[in-house]
CSV table of C-alpha atoms in Angstrom, one decimal:
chain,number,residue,atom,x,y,z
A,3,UNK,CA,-18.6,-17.8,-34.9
A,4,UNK,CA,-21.7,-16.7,-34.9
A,5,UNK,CA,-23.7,-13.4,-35.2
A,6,UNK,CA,-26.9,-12.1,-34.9
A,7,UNK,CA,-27.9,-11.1,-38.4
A,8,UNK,CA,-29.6,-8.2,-39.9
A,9,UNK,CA,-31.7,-7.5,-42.4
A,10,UNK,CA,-32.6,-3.9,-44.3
A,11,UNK,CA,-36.0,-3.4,-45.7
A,12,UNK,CA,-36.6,-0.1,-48.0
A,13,UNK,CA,-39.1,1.4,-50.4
A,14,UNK,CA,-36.1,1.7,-52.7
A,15,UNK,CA,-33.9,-1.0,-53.8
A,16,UNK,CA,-31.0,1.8,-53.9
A,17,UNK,CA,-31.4,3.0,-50.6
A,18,UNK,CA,-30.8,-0.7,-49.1
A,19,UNK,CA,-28.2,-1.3,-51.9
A,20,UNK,CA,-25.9,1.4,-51.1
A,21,UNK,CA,-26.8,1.1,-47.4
A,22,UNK,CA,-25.7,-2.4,-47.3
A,23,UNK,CA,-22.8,-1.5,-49.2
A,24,UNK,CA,-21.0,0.6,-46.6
A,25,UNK,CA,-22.2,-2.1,-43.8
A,26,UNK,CA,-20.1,-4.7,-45.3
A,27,UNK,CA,-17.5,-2.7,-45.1
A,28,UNK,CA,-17.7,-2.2,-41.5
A,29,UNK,CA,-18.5,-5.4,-40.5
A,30,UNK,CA,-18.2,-7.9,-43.5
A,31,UNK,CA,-18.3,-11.1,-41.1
A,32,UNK,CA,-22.0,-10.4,-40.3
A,33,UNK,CA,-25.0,-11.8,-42.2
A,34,UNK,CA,-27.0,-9.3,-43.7
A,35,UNK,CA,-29.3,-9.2,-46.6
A,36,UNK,CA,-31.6,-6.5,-47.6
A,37,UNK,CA,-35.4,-6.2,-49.5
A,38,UNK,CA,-35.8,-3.0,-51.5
A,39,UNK,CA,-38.4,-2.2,-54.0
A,40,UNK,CA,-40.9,-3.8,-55.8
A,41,UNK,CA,-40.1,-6.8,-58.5
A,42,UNK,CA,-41.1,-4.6,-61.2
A,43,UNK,CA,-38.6,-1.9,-59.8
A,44,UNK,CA,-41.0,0.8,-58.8
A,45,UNK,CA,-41.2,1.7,-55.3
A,46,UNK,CA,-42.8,-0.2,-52.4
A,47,UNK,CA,-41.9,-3.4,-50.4
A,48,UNK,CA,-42.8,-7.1,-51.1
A,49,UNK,CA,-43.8,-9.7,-48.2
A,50,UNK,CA,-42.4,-12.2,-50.1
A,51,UNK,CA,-39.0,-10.9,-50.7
A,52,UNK,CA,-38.6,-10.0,-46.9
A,53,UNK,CA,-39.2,-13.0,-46.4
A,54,UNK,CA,-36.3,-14.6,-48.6
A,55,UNK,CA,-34.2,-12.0,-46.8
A,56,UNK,CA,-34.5,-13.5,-43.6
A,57,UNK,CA,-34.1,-16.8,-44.5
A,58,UNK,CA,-31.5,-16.0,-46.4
A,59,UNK,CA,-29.1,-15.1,-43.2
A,60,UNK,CA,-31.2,-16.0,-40.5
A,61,UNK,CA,-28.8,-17.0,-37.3
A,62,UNK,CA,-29.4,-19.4,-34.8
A,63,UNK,CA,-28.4,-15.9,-32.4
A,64,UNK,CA,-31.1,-14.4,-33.9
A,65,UNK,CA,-31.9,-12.0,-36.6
A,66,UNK,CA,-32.4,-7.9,-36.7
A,67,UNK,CA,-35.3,-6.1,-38.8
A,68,UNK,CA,-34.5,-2.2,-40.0
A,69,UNK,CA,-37.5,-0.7,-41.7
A,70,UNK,CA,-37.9,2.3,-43.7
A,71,UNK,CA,-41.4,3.8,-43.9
A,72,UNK,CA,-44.8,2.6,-42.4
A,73,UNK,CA,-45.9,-0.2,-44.6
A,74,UNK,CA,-42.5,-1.8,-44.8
A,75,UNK,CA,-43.2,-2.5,-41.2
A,76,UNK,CA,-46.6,-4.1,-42.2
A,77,UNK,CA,-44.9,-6.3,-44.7
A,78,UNK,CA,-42.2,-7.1,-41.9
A,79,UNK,CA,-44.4,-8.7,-39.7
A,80,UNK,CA,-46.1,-10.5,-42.3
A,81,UNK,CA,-43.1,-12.2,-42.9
A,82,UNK,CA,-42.0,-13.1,-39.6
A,83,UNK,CA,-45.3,-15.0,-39.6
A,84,UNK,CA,-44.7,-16.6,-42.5
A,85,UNK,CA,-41.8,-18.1,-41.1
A,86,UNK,CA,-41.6,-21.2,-38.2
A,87,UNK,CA,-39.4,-20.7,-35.3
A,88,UNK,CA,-39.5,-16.8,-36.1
A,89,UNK,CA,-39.1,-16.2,-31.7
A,90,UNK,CA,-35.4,-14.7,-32.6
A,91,UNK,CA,-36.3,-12.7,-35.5
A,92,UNK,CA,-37.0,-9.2,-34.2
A,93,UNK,CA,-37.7,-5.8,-35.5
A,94,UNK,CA,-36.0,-2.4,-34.6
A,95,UNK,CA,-37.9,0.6,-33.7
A,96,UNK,CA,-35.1,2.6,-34.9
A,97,UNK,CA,-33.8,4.7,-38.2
A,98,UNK,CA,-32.6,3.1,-41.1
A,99,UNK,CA,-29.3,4.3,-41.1
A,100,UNK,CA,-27.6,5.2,-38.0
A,101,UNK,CA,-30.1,1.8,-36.6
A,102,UNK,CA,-28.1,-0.4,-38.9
A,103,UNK,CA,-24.7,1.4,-38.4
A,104,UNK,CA,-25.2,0.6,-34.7
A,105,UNK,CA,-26.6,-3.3,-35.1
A,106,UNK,CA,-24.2,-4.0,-37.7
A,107,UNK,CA,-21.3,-2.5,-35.4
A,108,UNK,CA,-22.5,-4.3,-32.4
A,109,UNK,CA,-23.5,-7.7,-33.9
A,110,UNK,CA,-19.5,-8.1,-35.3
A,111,UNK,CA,-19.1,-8.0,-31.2
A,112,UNK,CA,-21.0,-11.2,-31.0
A,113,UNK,CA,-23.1,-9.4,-28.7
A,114,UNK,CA,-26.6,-11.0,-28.4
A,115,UNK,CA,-29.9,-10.4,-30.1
A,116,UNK,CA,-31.2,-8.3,-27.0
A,117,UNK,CA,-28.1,-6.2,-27.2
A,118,UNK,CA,-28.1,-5.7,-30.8
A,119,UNK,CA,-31.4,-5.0,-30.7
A,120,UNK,CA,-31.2,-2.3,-28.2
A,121,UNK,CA,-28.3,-0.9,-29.8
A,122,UNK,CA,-30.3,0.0,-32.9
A,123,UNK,CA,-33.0,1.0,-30.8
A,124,UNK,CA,-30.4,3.8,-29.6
A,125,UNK,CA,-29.7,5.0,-32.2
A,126,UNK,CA,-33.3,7.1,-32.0
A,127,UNK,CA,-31.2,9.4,-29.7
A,128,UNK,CA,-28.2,10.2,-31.1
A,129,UNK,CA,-27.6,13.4,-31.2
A,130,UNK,CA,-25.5,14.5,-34.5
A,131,UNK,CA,-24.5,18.3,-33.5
A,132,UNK,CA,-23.9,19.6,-30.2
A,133,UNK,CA,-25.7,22.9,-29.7
């Protein structure tokens, strides 16, 4: 089987740590790696670590980008760049957490990269309490 995979990118390590914790626990079929924190373990993202997180799970269905904060988007890109044959590597304009809830949930579907895609793009609307 295969899945479209995903990959978390934070300003913390421990933010994508426990995040990807609880995702494998959901889904623990689907490839996903994550790229928190700097090497010296201060906050901040790293180009080069995003990097080895995509290619370290990257599917021939294609591959999901979560993003944190501004610049990890920056570095994101960067990445993707860096990398040949990046067509199916795309990144979410969605939160973090409920984004990666809802890729992570979809992807163990074997639903495609589109729909993964625009299932963490979804997420942007959920509403959490009805008023």
């Amino acid at each position: 089987m295969n899945y479209v995979s995903i990959v978390l990118i934070s300003h913390s390590k421990e933010i994508v740590n426990g995040l990807e914790k609880l995702l494998k626990q959901i889904q623990p079929q689907v490839p996903l790696a994550v790229a928190g924190g700097m090497e010296d373990e201060e906050i901040g993202t790293e180009v080069f670590k995003i990097k080895a997180a995509i290619e370290s799970v990257r599917s021939p269905k294609g591959t999901v980008i979560l993003f944190d904060l501004g610049s990890a988007l920056m570095n994101a890109e960067m990445a993707i760049e860096m990398i040949d044959n990046n067509e199916n590597v795309k990144i979410a304009d969605a939160p973090l957490l409920e984004g990666s809830y809802a890729a992570i949930v979809e992807a163990g579907c074997e639903s495609t990269l589109e729909e993964v895609l625009a299932s963490a793009e979804g997420a942007r609307n959920l509403q959490k309490i009805q008023k």
